[in-house]
Amino acid sequence: MSDCLFCRIRDGQVPATMVHQDEHCIAFRDIHPQAPTHILVVPRKHIATLNDATEEDALLLGHVLLTAKKIARDEGHGDPGWRAIANVNRDAGQTVFHLHVHVLGGRRLGPLG
Ligand code: AMP
Ligand code: ZN
């Protein structure tokens, strides 16, 4: 069994509120939401951080971002606005080392940093 939480969610071994699944990625609601909408878009492929992505992952990363866009639109945030974030390593506060994009929306989001 994988010791990666998001691989386990992908494989159905840990429950999550799934909002999207396709051949290349899944998306589910964050367990500690920081905004009215807080969804994580996760490639099925285990890539620990964005630092570990390569040219081989270019189409996959594009697909993850376009999926984030579709989800934000479907949640009603396209026009008012929303945010996509990928934390990388310690200084960004990454806690789960399986690449993911946070989709945040539904309130005025403060400045980054
Ligand atoms: P990061 O800090 O960028 O690595 O983001 C990891 C995110 O995963 C955090 O926002 C957590 O709240 C979220 N998280 C941790 N465990 C779970 C879980 N079991 N289901 C859904 N989201 C989770
Ligand atoms: Zn993983």
CSV table of C-alpha atoms and ligand atoms in Angstrom, one decimal:
chain,number,residue,atom,x,y,z
A,1,MET,CA,0.0,0.0,0.0
A,2,SER,CA,1.3,3.5,-0.9
A,3,ASP,CA,2.4,5.7,2.0
A,4,CYS,CA,1.4,8.8,-0.1
A,5,LEU,CA,-2.0,10.2,1.1
A,6,PHE,CA,-3.0,11.4,-2.4
A,7,CYS,CA,-2.1,8.1,-4.0
A,8,ARG,CA,-4.3,6.4,-1.4
A,9,ILE,CA,-7.2,8.8,-2.2
A,10,ARG,CA,-6.6,8.2,-5.9
A,11,ASP,CA,-6.8,4.4,-5.3
A,12,GLY,CA,-10.0,4.7,-3.1
A,13,GLN,CA,-8.2,3.6,0.1
A,14,VAL,CA,-8.9,6.9,1.8
A,15,PRO,CA,-12.3,8.6,1.4
A,16,ALA,CA,-12.6,12.1,-0.1
A,17,THR,CA,-15.3,14.3,-1.6
A,18,MET,CA,-14.5,13.8,-5.2
A,19,VAL,CA,-15.6,16.5,-7.6
A,20,HIS,CA,-13.8,15.3,-10.8
A,21,GLN,CA,-12.1,12.2,-12.1
A,22,ASP,CA,-10.7,11.5,-15.5
A,23,GLU,CA,-7.9,9.5,-17.1
A,24,HIS,CA,-5.2,11.9,-16.0
A,25,CYS,CA,-6.3,13.6,-12.8
A,26,ILE,CA,-8.7,13.7,-9.9
A,27,ALA,CA,-10.1,16.6,-7.8
A,28,PHE,CA,-11.6,16.5,-4.3
A,29,ARG,CA,-12.5,19.0,-1.6
A,30,ASP,CA,-9.8,20.0,0.8
A,31,ILE,CA,-10.5,18.6,4.3
A,32,HIS,CA,-9.5,22.0,5.9
A,33,PRO,CA,-11.0,24.5,3.5
A,34,GLN,CA,-9.4,28.0,3.4
A,35,ALA,CA,-12.2,29.5,1.3
A,36,PRO,CA,-15.9,28.6,0.5
A,37,THR,CA,-14.5,26.6,-2.4
A,38,HIS,CA,-11.2,24.8,-1.8
A,39,ILE,CA,-10.5,21.9,-4.1
A,40,LEU,CA,-7.3,20.1,-4.8
A,41,VAL,CA,-6.6,19.0,-8.4
A,42,VAL,CA,-4.2,16.1,-8.4
A,43,PRO,CA,-2.5,14.3,-11.3
A,44,ARG,CA,-3.0,10.5,-11.1
A,45,LYS,CA,0.8,10.2,-11.7
A,46,HIS,CA,2.8,10.5,-8.4
A,47,ILE,CA,5.1,13.5,-8.8
A,48,ALA,CA,6.3,14.7,-5.4
A,49,THR,CA,6.6,18.4,-6.2
A,50,LEU,CA,6.6,20.8,-9.1
A,51,ASN,CA,10.4,20.6,-8.8
A,52,ASP,CA,10.2,17.0,-9.9
A,53,ALA,CA,8.1,17.6,-13.0
A,54,THR,CA,9.9,17.3,-16.4
A,55,GLU,CA,9.2,18.1,-20.0
A,56,GLU,CA,7.5,14.6,-20.1
A,57,ASP,CA,4.9,16.0,-17.8
A,58,ALA,CA,4.1,19.1,-19.9
A,59,LEU,CA,0.8,17.9,-21.3
A,60,LEU,CA,-0.3,16.5,-17.9
A,61,LEU,CA,0.5,19.8,-16.1
A,62,GLY,CA,-1.5,21.7,-18.8
A,63,HIS,CA,-4.4,19.3,-18.3
A,64,VAL,CA,-4.3,19.8,-14.5
A,65,LEU,CA,-4.5,23.6,-14.9
A,66,LEU,CA,-7.3,23.4,-17.5
A,67,THR,CA,-9.2,21.1,-15.1
A,68,ALA,CA,-8.7,23.6,-12.3
A,69,LYS,CA,-10.2,26.3,-14.7
A,70,LYS,CA,-13.2,24.1,-15.5
A,71,ILE,CA,-13.8,23.3,-11.8
A,72,ALA,CA,-13.6,27.0,-10.8
A,73,ARG,CA,-16.1,27.8,-13.6
A,74,ASP,CA,-18.4,25.1,-12.5
A,75,GLU,CA,-18.3,26.3,-8.9
A,76,GLY,CA,-19.3,29.8,-10.2
A,77,HIS,CA,-16.0,31.6,-9.7
A,78,GLY,CA,-14.9,32.1,-13.3
A,79,ASP,CA,-16.0,35.7,-13.6
A,80,PRO,CA,-15.6,37.0,-10.0
A,81,GLY,CA,-12.2,35.3,-9.8
A,82,TRP,CA,-10.4,32.5,-8.1
A,83,ARG,CA,-6.8,31.4,-7.4
A,84,ALA,CA,-4.7,28.4,-8.3
A,85,ILE,CA,-1.8,27.7,-6.0
A,86,ALA,CA,0.9,25.0,-6.0
A,87,ASN,CA,3.1,25.0,-2.9
A,88,VAL,CA,6.6,23.6,-3.3
A,89,ASN,CA,8.6,22.4,-0.4
A,90,ARG,CA,9.2,23.8,3.0
A,91,ASP,CA,9.2,27.6,2.5
A,92,ALA,CA,5.8,27.4,0.7
A,93,GLY,CA,4.4,25.1,3.4
A,94,GLN,CA,3.9,22.0,1.3
A,95,THR,CA,2.6,19.2,3.5
A,96,VAL,CA,1.5,16.5,1.1
A,97,PHE,CA,4.3,15.5,-1.3
A,98,HIS,CA,2.2,14.6,-4.3
A,99,LEU,CA,1.9,17.5,-6.6
A,100,HIS,CA,-1.5,19.3,-6.4
A,101,VAL,CA,-3.1,22.6,-7.4
A,102,HIS,CA,-5.3,24.3,-4.9
A,103,VAL,CA,-8.4,25.9,-6.4
A,104,LEU,CA,-9.6,28.7,-4.0
A,105,GLY,CA,-12.7,30.8,-4.6
A,106,GLY,CA,-15.9,32.2,-3.2
A,107,ARG,CA,-14.4,35.1,-1.2
A,108,ARG,CA,-12.0,38.0,-1.7
A,109,LEU,CA,-8.6,36.4,-1.5
A,110,GLY,CA,-5.9,38.4,0.2
A,111,PRO,CA,-2.4,39.2,-1.2
A,112,LEU,CA,0.0,36.3,-1.6
A,113,GLY,CA,3.0,35.8,0.5
B,1,AMP,P1,-0.1,21.5,0.8
B,1,AMP,O1,0.0,22.2,2.1
B,1,AMP,O2,0.0,22.5,-0.4
B,1,AMP,O3,0.7,20.3,0.6
B,1,AMP,O4,-1.6,21.1,0.7
B,1,AMP,C1,-2.1,19.9,1.3
B,1,AMP,C2,-3.6,20.1,1.5
B,1,AMP,O5,-4.1,18.8,1.7
B,1,AMP,C3,-3.9,20.9,2.7
B,1,AMP,O6,-4.7,22.0,2.4
B,1,AMP,C4,-4.7,19.9,3.6
B,1,AMP,O7,-5.8,20.5,4.3
B,1,AMP,C5,-5.2,18.9,2.6
B,1,AMP,N1,-5.5,17.6,3.1
B,1,AMP,C6,-4.8,16.9,3.9
B,1,AMP,N2,-5.4,15.7,4.1
B,1,AMP,C7,-6.5,15.6,3.4
B,1,AMP,C8,-7.5,14.7,3.1
B,1,AMP,N3,-7.5,13.5,3.7
B,1,AMP,N4,-8.5,15.0,2.3
B,1,AMP,C9,-8.5,16.2,1.7
B,1,AMP,N5,-7.6,17.1,1.8
B,1,AMP,C10,-6.6,16.9,2.7
B,2,ZN,ZN,1.3,10.0,-4.5
